[in-house]
PDB file of C-alpha atoms in Angstrom:
ATOM      1  CA  MET A   1       0.345   0.252  -0.091  1.00 84.00           C
ATOM      2  CA  SER A   2       1.320   3.367  -0.865  1.00 97.00           C
ATOM      3  CA  VAL A   3       1.433   6.064   1.455  1.00 98.00           C
ATOM      4  CA  VAL A   4       3.914   9.190   3.062  1.00 98.00           C
ATOM      5  CA  THR A   5       4.335   9.777   6.452  1.00 98.00           C
ATOM      6  CA  THR A   6       3.913  13.369   7.954  1.00 98.00           C
ATOM      7  CA  LYS A   7       6.253  15.217   9.596  1.00 96.00           C
ATOM      8  CA  ASP A   8       3.702  14.544  12.574  1.00 96.00           C
ATOM      9  CA  GLY A   9       3.539  10.958  11.973  1.00 97.00           C
ATOM     10  CA  ILE A  10       0.539  10.338  10.299  1.00 97.00           C
ATOM     11  CA  GLU A  11       0.554   7.729   7.037  1.00 98.00           C
ATOM     12  CA  ILE A  12      -1.304   9.103   4.332  1.00 98.00           C
ATOM     13  CA  PHE A  13      -2.799   6.960   1.751  1.00 98.00           C
ATOM     14  CA  TYR A  14      -2.308   7.538  -1.776  1.00 98.00           C
ATOM     15  CA  LYS A  15      -2.529   6.409  -5.434  1.00 98.00           C
ATOM     16  CA  ASP A  16      -0.516   6.748  -8.133  1.00 98.00           C
ATOM     17  CA  TRP A  17      -1.759   5.716 -11.650  1.00 98.00           C
ATOM     18  CA  GLY A  18      -0.033   5.880 -15.048  1.00 98.00           C
ATOM     19  CA  LYS A  19       2.043   8.736 -16.448  1.00 97.00           C
ATOM     20  CA  GLY A  20       2.231  12.959 -18.111  1.00 98.00           C
ATOM     21  CA  GLN A  21       0.946  15.758 -16.517  1.00 98.00           C
ATOM     22  CA  PRO A  22       0.037  15.294 -12.735  1.00 98.00           C
ATOM     23  CA  ILE A  23      -3.782  15.747 -11.603  1.00 99.00           C
ATOM     24  CA  VAL A  24      -4.141  15.565  -7.955  1.00 99.00           C
ATOM     25  CA  PHE A  25      -7.589  14.702  -6.738  1.00 99.00           C
ATOM     26  CA  SER A  26      -8.711  16.002  -3.183  1.00 99.00           C
ATOM     27  CA  HIS A  27     -11.936  14.251  -1.889  1.00 98.00           C
ATOM     28  CA  GLY A  28     -15.155  15.376  -0.518  1.00 98.00           C
ATOM     29  CA  TRP A  29     -16.203  15.120   3.154  1.00 98.00           C
ATOM     30  CA  PRO A  30     -16.245  12.428   4.441  1.00 98.00           C
ATOM     31  CA  LEU A  31     -15.207  10.448   1.960  1.00 98.00           C
ATOM     32  CA  SER A  32     -12.194   8.836   0.436  1.00 98.00           C
ATOM     33  CA  ALA A  33      -9.523   8.973  -2.922  1.00 98.00           C
ATOM     34  CA  ASP A  34     -12.280   6.417  -3.869  1.00 98.00           C
ATOM     35  CA  ASP A  35     -14.907   9.102  -4.723  1.00 98.00           C
ATOM     36  CA  TRP A  36     -12.762   9.941  -7.382  1.00 99.00           C
ATOM     37  CA  ASP A  37     -12.822   6.658  -9.402  1.00 98.00           C
ATOM     38  CA  ALA A  38     -14.728   8.129 -12.763  1.00 98.00           C
ATOM     39  CA  GLN A  39     -12.267  11.081 -13.047  1.00 98.00           C
ATOM     40  CA  LEU A  40      -9.135   8.833 -12.322  1.00 98.00           C
ATOM     41  CA  MET A  41     -10.209   6.076 -14.556  1.00 98.00           C
ATOM     42  CA  PHE A  42     -11.339   8.941 -17.551  1.00 98.00           C
ATOM     43  CA  PHE A  43      -8.145  11.253 -16.742  1.00 98.00           C
ATOM     44  CA  LEU A  44      -5.530   8.319 -17.193  1.00 98.00           C
ATOM     45  CA  ASN A  45      -7.023   7.059 -20.503  1.00 98.00           C
ATOM     46  CA  HIS A  46      -6.377  10.416 -21.857  1.00 98.00           C
ATOM     47  CA  GLY A  47      -2.795  10.023 -20.955  1.00 98.00           C
ATOM     48  CA  TYR A  48      -2.417  11.784 -17.467  1.00 98.00           C
ATOM     49  CA  ARG A  49      -0.757  10.794 -14.189  1.00 98.00           C
ATOM     50  CA  VAL A  50      -3.590  10.435 -11.778  1.00 98.00           C
ATOM     51  CA  ILE A  51      -3.243  10.433  -7.610  1.00 98.00           C
ATOM     52  CA  ALA A  52      -5.668  10.498  -5.244  1.00 98.00           C
ATOM     53  CA  HIS A  53      -5.204  10.520  -1.657  1.00 98.00           C
ATOM     54  CA  ASP A  54      -7.275   9.579   1.564  1.00 98.00           C
ATOM     55  CA  ARG A  55      -7.593  12.868   4.029  1.00 98.00           C
ATOM     56  CA  ARG A  56      -6.065  12.145   7.594  1.00 98.00           C
ATOM     57  CA  GLY A  57      -8.468  10.145   9.306  1.00 98.00           C
ATOM     58  CA  HIS A  58     -10.508   9.109   6.051  1.00 98.00           C
ATOM     59  CA  GLY A  59     -10.180   6.028   4.092  1.00 98.00           C
ATOM     60  CA  ARG A  60      -6.675   4.137   4.633  1.00 98.00           C
ATOM     61  CA  SER A  61      -5.323   6.874   6.588  1.00 98.00           C
ATOM     62  CA  SER A  62      -4.118   7.386   9.711  1.00 98.00           C
ATOM     63  CA  GLN A  63      -7.187   7.583  12.095  1.00 97.00           C
ATOM     64  CA  VAL A  64      -5.926  10.089  14.693  1.00 97.00           C
ATOM     65  CA  ALA A  65      -7.488  11.808  17.060  1.00 97.00           C
ATOM     66  CA  ASP A  66      -6.438  15.282  16.243  1.00 96.00           C
ATOM     67  CA  GLY A  67      -5.306  17.798  13.835  1.00 98.00           C
ATOM     68  CA  HIS A  68      -8.919  17.313  11.794  1.00 98.00           C
ATOM     69  CA  ASP A  69      -8.188  20.987  10.097  1.00 98.00           C
ATOM     70  CA  MET A  70      -7.529  22.696   7.292  1.00 98.00           C
ATOM     71  CA  ASP A  71      -3.815  23.665   7.940  1.00 98.00           C
ATOM     72  CA  HIS A  72      -3.271  19.921   8.681  1.00 98.00           C
ATOM     73  CA  TYR A  73      -5.104  19.117   5.654  1.00 98.00           C
ATOM     74  CA  ALA A  74      -3.363  20.824   3.391  1.00 98.00           C
ATOM     75  CA  ASP A  75       0.321  20.478   5.182  1.00 98.00           C
ATOM     76  CA  ASP A  76      -0.596  16.811   4.036  1.00 98.00           C
ATOM     77  CA  LEU A  77      -1.386  17.548   0.813  1.00 98.00           C
ATOM     78  CA  ALA A  78       2.138  18.919   0.239  1.00 98.00           C
ATOM     79  CA  ALA A  79       3.547  16.078   1.779  1.00 98.00           C
ATOM     80  CA  VAL A  80       2.643  14.008  -0.660  1.00 98.00           C
ATOM     81  CA  THR A  81       2.943  16.430  -3.647  1.00 98.00           C
ATOM     82  CA  ALA A  82       6.789  16.442  -2.280  1.00 98.00           C
ATOM     83  CA  HIS A  83       6.880  12.858  -1.517  1.00 98.00           C
ATOM     84  CA  LEU A  84       5.989  12.422  -5.120  1.00 98.00           C
ATOM     85  CA  ASP A  85       7.929  15.188  -6.537  1.00 98.00           C
ATOM     86  CA  LEU A  86       5.122  16.561  -8.391  1.00 98.00           C
ATOM     87  CA  ARG A  87       5.579  19.210 -10.951  1.00 98.00           C
ATOM     88  CA  ASN A  88       3.648  21.651 -13.488  1.00 98.00           C
ATOM     89  CA  ALA A  89       0.100  19.685 -11.996  1.00 98.00           C
ATOM     90  CA  ILE A  90      -3.290  20.666 -11.900  1.00 98.00           C
ATOM     91  CA  HIS A  91      -4.843  20.192  -8.720  1.00 99.00           C
ATOM     92  CA  VAL A  92      -8.840  19.276  -8.416  1.00 99.00           C
ATOM     93  CA  GLY A  93     -10.445  19.141  -5.187  1.00 99.00           C
ATOM     94  CA  HIS A  94     -14.410  18.221  -4.321  1.00 99.00           C
ATOM     95  CA  SER A  95     -16.341  19.905  -1.621  1.00 98.00           C
ATOM     96  CA  THR A  96     -14.132  20.437   1.671  1.00 98.00           C
ATOM     97  CA  GLY A  97     -11.525  19.094  -1.135  1.00 98.00           C
ATOM     98  CA  GLY A  98     -11.832  22.183  -2.132  1.00 98.00           C
ATOM     99  CA  GLY A  99     -11.200  24.323   0.581  1.00 98.00           C
ATOM    100  CA  GLU A 100      -7.900  21.874   0.890  1.00 98.00           C
ATOM    101  CA  VAL A 101      -6.962  22.845  -2.462  1.00 99.00           C
ATOM    102  CA  VAL A 102      -7.344  26.056  -2.444  1.00 99.00           C
ATOM    103  CA  HIS A 103      -5.109  26.770   1.410  1.00 98.00           C
ATOM    104  CA  TYR A 104      -2.956  24.550  -0.142  1.00 99.00           C
ATOM    105  CA  LEU A 105      -2.375  26.927  -2.711  1.00 98.00           C
ATOM    106  CA  ALA A 106      -2.091  30.315  -0.631  1.00 98.00           C
ATOM    107  CA  ARG A 107       0.150  28.182   1.849  1.00 98.00           C
ATOM    108  CA  HIS A 108       1.859  26.101   0.180  1.00 98.00           C
ATOM    109  CA  GLY A 109       2.993  27.984  -2.841  1.00 98.00           C
ATOM    110  CA  GLU A 110       2.457  27.521  -6.608  1.00 98.00           C
ATOM    111  CA  SER A 111       5.929  26.526  -7.786  1.00 98.00           C
ATOM    112  CA  ARG A 112       4.594  22.796  -8.520  1.00 98.00           C
ATOM    113  CA  VAL A 113       1.171  24.093  -9.376  1.00 98.00           C
ATOM    114  CA  ALA A 114      -0.250  25.117 -12.896  1.00 98.00           C
ATOM    115  CA  LYS A 115      -3.626  24.540 -13.000  1.00 98.00           C
ATOM    116  CA  ALA A 116      -6.363  24.302 -10.026  1.00 99.00           C
ATOM    117  CA  ALA A 117     -10.329  23.290 -10.145  1.00 99.00           C
ATOM    118  CA  ILE A 118     -13.010  22.927  -7.384  1.00 99.00           C
ATOM    119  CA  LEU A 119     -15.858  21.623  -7.642  1.00 98.00           C
ATOM    120  CA  CYS A 120     -18.891  22.532  -5.815  1.00 98.00           C
ATOM    121  CA  ALA A 121     -16.321  23.688  -2.974  1.00 98.00           C
ATOM    122  CA  VAL A 122     -16.691  25.016   0.433  1.00 98.00           C
ATOM    123  CA  PRO A 123     -14.691  28.597   0.061  1.00 98.00           C
ATOM    124  CA  PRO A 124     -15.115  31.198   0.763  1.00 98.00           C
ATOM    125  CA  LEU A 125     -17.101  30.412   3.958  1.00 98.00           C
ATOM    126  CA  MET A 126     -20.139  27.644   4.860  1.00 98.00           C
ATOM    127  CA  VAL A 127     -21.236  29.221   8.265  1.00 98.00           C
ATOM    128  CA  LYS A 128     -23.681  32.064   7.983  1.00 97.00           C
ATOM    129  CA  THR A 129     -21.937  35.733   9.529  1.00 97.00           C
ATOM    130  CA  ALA A 130     -22.234  39.510   9.522  1.00 96.00           C
ATOM    131  CA  ALA A 131     -19.989  39.436   6.895  1.00 95.00           C
ATOM    132  CA  ASN A 132     -21.584  36.339   5.127  1.00 96.00           C
ATOM    133  CA  PRO A 133     -25.482  36.938   5.574  1.00 96.00           C
ATOM    134  CA  ASP A 134     -26.026  34.086   2.561  1.00 96.00           C
ATOM    135  CA  GLY A 135     -23.874  31.209   4.210  1.00 97.00           C
ATOM    136  CA  LEU A 136     -25.531  28.307   6.782  1.00 97.00           C
ATOM    137  CA  PRO A 137     -26.363  28.988  10.482  1.00 98.00           C
ATOM    138  CA  LYS A 138     -24.392  27.913  12.448  1.00 98.00           C
ATOM    139  CA  GLU A 139     -26.793  25.258  13.729  1.00 98.00           C
ATOM    140  CA  VAL A 140     -27.372  23.057  10.918  1.00 98.00           C
ATOM    141  CA  PHE A 141     -23.337  21.889  11.795  1.00 98.00           C
ATOM    142  CA  ASP A 142     -23.806  21.937  15.184  1.00 98.00           C
ATOM    143  CA  ASP A 143     -26.881  19.074  14.180  1.00 98.00           C
ATOM    144  CA  PHE A 144     -24.462  17.548  11.692  1.00 98.00           C
ATOM    145  CA  GLN A 145     -22.419  16.574  14.615  1.00 98.00           C
ATOM    146  CA  THR A 146     -25.257  15.997  16.669  1.00 98.00           C
ATOM    147  CA  GLN A 147     -26.113  13.869  14.046  1.00 98.00           C
ATOM    148  CA  LEU A 148     -22.888  12.092  13.770  1.00 98.00           C
ATOM    149  CA  ALA A 149     -22.286  11.277  17.312  1.00 98.00           C
ATOM    150  CA  ALA A 150     -25.540   9.796  18.160  1.00 98.00           C
ATOM    151  CA  ASN A 151     -25.919   6.917  14.745  1.00 98.00           C
ATOM    152  CA  ARG A 152     -23.172   7.717  12.079  1.00 98.00           C
ATOM    153  CA  SER A 153     -24.399   5.093  10.042  1.00 98.00           C
ATOM    154  CA  GLN A 154     -27.678   6.198   9.713  1.00 98.00           C
ATOM    155  CA  PHE A 155     -26.617   9.659   9.030  1.00 98.00           C
ATOM    156  CA  TYR A 156     -24.605   8.379   6.446  1.00 98.00           C
ATOM    157  CA  ARG A 157     -26.743   6.731   4.940  1.00 98.00           C
ATOM    158  CA  ASP A 158     -29.844  10.095   5.103  1.00 98.00           C
ATOM    159  CA  VAL A 159     -26.757  11.876   3.589  1.00 98.00           C
ATOM    160  CA  ALA A 160     -26.036   9.237   0.391  1.00 98.00           C
ATOM    161  CA  SER A 161     -29.653   8.518  -0.115  1.00 98.00           C
ATOM    162  CA  GLY A 162     -30.915  12.703   0.097  1.00 98.00           C
ATOM    163  CA  PRO A 163     -29.141  15.777  -0.535  1.00 98.00           C
ATOM    164  CA  PHE A 164     -26.087  14.812  -1.704  1.00 98.00           C
ATOM    165  CA  TYR A 165     -26.776  13.294  -4.685  1.00 98.00           C
ATOM    166  CA  GLY A 166     -30.248  15.251  -5.249  1.00 98.00           C
ATOM    167  CA  PHE A 167     -32.197  11.618  -4.502  1.00 98.00           C
ATOM    168  CA  ASN A 168     -34.760  13.709  -2.594  1.00 98.00           C
ATOM    169  CA  ARG A 169     -35.905  15.728  -5.944  1.00 97.00           C
ATOM    170  CA  PRO A 170     -38.858  15.022  -7.668  1.00 96.00           C
ATOM    171  CA  GLY A 171     -38.355  12.440 -10.755  1.00 95.00           C
ATOM    172  CA  ALA A 172     -34.766  11.795  -9.603  1.00 96.00           C
ATOM    173  CA  LYS A 173     -32.960   8.437 -10.942  1.00 96.00           C
ATOM    174  CA  VAL A 174     -32.110   6.795  -7.465  1.00 98.00           C
ATOM    175  CA  SER A 175     -28.769   4.896  -7.696  1.00 98.00           C
ATOM    176  CA  GLU A 176     -29.040   2.493  -4.456  1.00 98.00           C
ATOM    177  CA  ALA A 177     -25.049   1.366  -5.381  1.00 98.00           C
ATOM    178  CA  VAL A 178     -23.758   4.839  -5.750  1.00 98.00           C
ATOM    179  CA  ILE A 179     -25.362   5.499  -2.078  1.00 98.00           C
ATOM    180  CA  GLN A 180     -23.891   2.194  -0.983  1.00 98.00           C
ATOM    181  CA  ASN A 181     -20.865   3.214  -2.319  1.00 98.00           C
ATOM    182  CA  TRP A 182     -21.053   6.584  -0.617  1.00 98.00           C
ATOM    183  CA  TRP A 183     -21.707   4.802   2.992  1.00 98.00           C
ATOM    184  CA  ARG A 184     -18.706   2.354   2.597  1.00 98.00           C
ATOM    185  CA  GLN A 185     -16.476   5.501   1.969  1.00 98.00           C
ATOM    186  CA  GLY A 186     -17.983   7.389   5.052  1.00 98.00           C
ATOM    187  CA  MET A 187     -17.716   4.390   7.111  1.00 98.00           C
ATOM    188  CA  MET A 188     -14.267   3.339   6.370  1.00 98.00           C
ATOM    189  CA  GLY A 189     -12.789   6.470   7.780  1.00 98.00           C
ATOM    190  CA  GLY A 190     -12.707   7.952  11.567  1.00 98.00           C
ATOM    191  CA  ALA A 191     -15.413   9.093  13.455  1.00 98.00           C
ATOM    192  CA  LYS A 192     -13.511  11.718  15.324  1.00 98.00           C
ATOM    193  CA  ALA A 193     -11.947  12.829  12.219  1.00 98.00           C
ATOM    194  CA  HIS A 194     -15.022  13.190  10.392  1.00 98.00           C
ATOM    195  CA  TYR A 195     -16.925  15.213  13.520  1.00 98.00           C
ATOM    196  CA  ASP A 196     -13.451  17.636  13.499  1.00 98.00           C
ATOM    197  CA  GLY A 197     -13.849  18.024   9.898  1.00 98.00           C
ATOM    198  CA  ILE A 198     -17.302  19.590  10.102  1.00 98.00           C
ATOM    199  CA  VAL A 199     -16.115  22.478  11.725  1.00 98.00           C
ATOM    200  CA  ALA A 200     -12.992  22.540   9.379  1.00 98.00           C
ATOM    201  CA  PHE A 201     -15.003  22.595   6.314  1.00 98.00           C
ATOM    202  CA  SER A 202     -18.083  25.155   7.441  1.00 98.00           C
ATOM    203  CA  GLN A 203     -16.073  27.469   9.537  1.00 98.00           C
ATOM    204  CA  THR A 204     -12.930  27.984   7.627  1.00 98.00           C
ATOM    205  CA  ASP A 205     -12.682  31.187   6.506  1.00 98.00           C
ATOM    206  CA  PHE A 206     -10.965  31.000   2.392  1.00 98.00           C
ATOM    207  CA  THR A 207     -11.071  34.911   1.760  1.00 98.00           C
ATOM    208  CA  GLU A 208      -7.441  35.856   1.965  1.00 98.00           C
ATOM    209  CA  ASP A 209      -5.898  32.388   0.701  1.00 98.00           C
ATOM    210  CA  LEU A 210      -8.379  33.228  -2.608  1.00 98.00           C
ATOM    211  CA  LYS A 211      -7.336  36.517  -3.047  1.00 98.00           C
ATOM    212  CA  LYS A 212      -3.596  35.074  -2.955  1.00 98.00           C
ATOM    213  CA  ILE A 213      -3.926  32.283  -5.901  1.00 98.00           C
ATOM    214  CA  THR A 214      -2.588  33.291  -9.273  1.00 98.00           C
ATOM    215  CA  VAL A 215      -2.910  30.248 -11.336  1.00 98.00           C
ATOM    216  CA  PRO A 216      -5.572  29.844 -13.052  1.00 98.00           C
ATOM    217  CA  VAL A 217      -8.495  27.886 -10.832  1.00 99.00           C
ATOM    218  CA  LEU A 218     -11.621  26.359 -12.797  1.00 99.00           C
ATOM    219  CA  VAL A 219     -15.169  27.137 -10.340  1.00 99.00           C
ATOM    220  CA  MET A 220     -17.351  24.976 -11.116  1.00 99.00           C
ATOM    221  CA  HIS A 221     -20.531  24.628  -8.986  1.00 98.00           C
ATOM    222  CA  SER A 222     -23.939  24.219  -9.460  1.00 98.00           C
ATOM    223  CA  GLU A 223     -27.188  26.149  -8.621  1.00 98.00           C
ATOM    224  CA  ASP A 224     -28.894  22.865  -7.576  1.00 98.00           C
ATOM    225  CA  ASP A 225     -26.037  22.131  -4.647  1.00 98.00           C
ATOM    226  CA  GLN A 226     -28.105  20.974  -1.467  1.00 98.00           C
ATOM    227  CA  ILE A 227     -24.818  20.535   0.437  1.00 98.00           C
ATOM    228  CA  VAL A 228     -22.962  24.244   0.098  1.00 98.00           C
ATOM    229  CA  PRO A 229     -25.163  26.502  -0.943  1.00 97.00           C
ATOM    230  CA  TYR A 230     -24.302  28.124  -4.543  1.00 98.00           C
ATOM    231  CA  VAL A 231     -25.083  31.803  -3.513  1.00 97.00           C
ATOM    232  CA  ALA A 232     -22.632  31.835  -0.762  1.00 96.00           C
ATOM    233  CA  SER A 233     -19.296  29.667  -2.714  1.00 98.00           C
ATOM    234  CA  GLY A 234     -18.705  29.397  -5.904  1.00 98.00           C
ATOM    235  CA  PRO A 235     -19.769  32.647  -7.465  1.00 98.00           C
ATOM    236  CA  LEU A 236     -18.153  34.398  -4.429  1.00 98.00           C
ATOM    237  CA  SER A 237     -14.897  32.637  -5.176  1.00 98.00           C
ATOM    238  CA  ALA A 238     -14.597  33.070  -8.726  1.00 98.00           C
ATOM    239  CA  LYS A 239     -14.602  36.929  -7.831  1.00 98.00           C
ATOM    240  CA  LEU A 240     -11.785  36.716  -5.391  1.00 98.00           C
ATOM    241  CA  LEU A 241      -9.495  34.638  -7.259  1.00 98.00           C
ATOM    242  CA  LYS A 242      -7.516  36.620  -9.608  1.00 98.00           C
ATOM    243  CA  ASN A 243      -7.395  34.018 -12.434  1.00 98.00           C
ATOM    244  CA  GLY A 244     -10.522  32.618 -11.659  1.00 98.00           C
ATOM    245  CA  THR A 245     -13.246  30.748 -14.194  1.00 98.00           C
ATOM    246  CA  LEU A 246     -16.855  29.938 -13.028  1.00 98.00           C
ATOM    247  CA  LYS A 247     -18.702  27.027 -14.459  1.00 98.00           C
ATOM    248  CA  THR A 248     -22.599  27.218 -13.359  1.00 98.00           C
ATOM    249  CA  TYR A 249     -24.617  24.039 -13.941  1.00 98.00           C
ATOM    250  CA  LYS A 250     -28.320  24.036 -13.346  1.00 96.00           C
ATOM    251  CA  GLY A 251     -30.067  21.011 -12.052  1.00 96.00           C
ATOM    252  CA  PHE A 252     -26.468  19.345 -10.498  1.00 98.00           C
ATOM    253  CA  PRO A 253     -26.467  17.618  -7.209  1.00 98.00           C
ATOM    254  CA  HIS A 254     -23.736  18.274  -4.736  1.00 98.00           C
ATOM    255  CA  GLY A 255     -22.288  14.732  -5.892  1.00 98.00           C
ATOM    256  CA  MET A 256     -21.935  15.836  -9.839  1.00 98.00           C
ATOM    257  CA  PRO A 257     -18.010  14.484 -10.130  1.00 98.00           C
ATOM    258  CA  THR A 258     -20.454  10.884  -9.547  1.00 98.00           C
ATOM    259  CA  THR A 259     -23.778  11.112 -11.469  1.00 98.00           C
ATOM    260  CA  GLU A 260     -22.471  13.633 -13.791  1.00 98.00           C
ATOM    261  CA  ALA A 261     -19.184  12.673 -14.644  1.00 98.00           C
ATOM    262  CA  ALA A 262     -19.458  12.505 -18.402  1.00 98.00           C
ATOM    263  CA  THR A 263     -19.979  16.228 -18.046  1.00 98.00           C
ATOM    264  CA  VAL A 264     -17.574  17.028 -15.352  1.00 98.00           C
ATOM    265  CA  ASN A 265     -15.213  15.168 -17.035  1.00 98.00           C
ATOM    266  CA  ALA A 266     -15.498  17.007 -19.899  1.00 98.00           C
ATOM    267  CA  ASP A 267     -15.538  20.264 -18.705  1.00 98.00           C
ATOM    268  CA  LEU A 268     -12.078  19.106 -17.115  1.00 98.00           C
ATOM    269  CA  LEU A 269     -10.538  18.301 -19.693  1.00 98.00           C
ATOM    270  CA  ALA A 270     -11.606  21.542 -21.940  1.00 98.00           C
ATOM    271  CA  PHE A 271     -10.193  23.497 -19.277  1.00 98.00           C
ATOM    272  CA  ILE A 272      -6.657  21.624 -18.683  1.00 98.00           C
ATOM    273  CA  LYS A 273      -6.165  21.527 -22.120  1.00 97.00           C
ATOM    274  CA  GLY A 274      -6.977  25.060 -22.622  1.00 93.00           C
TER     275      GLY A 274
END
């Protein structure tokens, strides 16, 4: 199993397939590198080297009690890129992984990076504040933690079968296999990491990070995202970026890299080649 050991002794699992320009994928909460299957296979078949890691406390990485914050997430990503000596890389992040990518670029610089893309991502800030009136109330995320602590298995089942993939929408084509795969990935990780991760993805303010980034960034977000509301995320991130491009979708769900993989992959490929 391929792992890199971080400075604080945490083993980060990663996949590294193929040759060519590297594309590095950062997954959403509470999932793993497996959530990128559709993208890994697609870009591998298009001649790219694809890398995806499990965030600390998630998937096959160390299930530690501490360090579940954006600083550690970004540092762990930096450890993977340094270990593999990646150059001219494309970084792609979904949801919490989008925050991880943004914080990595701002915290560790862009010397190894050519472009980035953030999909349905949590920046600039998810929680509602005086300066962020369109964010979600903190009570929403407190309730997430309460449900996770009470019955994580049921909570994950409810998220996957409902808002994450838009399966709660009228006329939605529900996939039991997709629901089970989301649940499987979530239950592979550690409850403590996922509990703390809710604070990390909801209360981290990425505004200053976004302002620091100069490489081209594609911001992909759906207006029907029920997890990271469009009004407080995609358009605001694109405006804060020096070289950001907003790609808006109408009826896609938060989990669009899985349910709408053909469209998402084609748009990502066009951006990377452009």
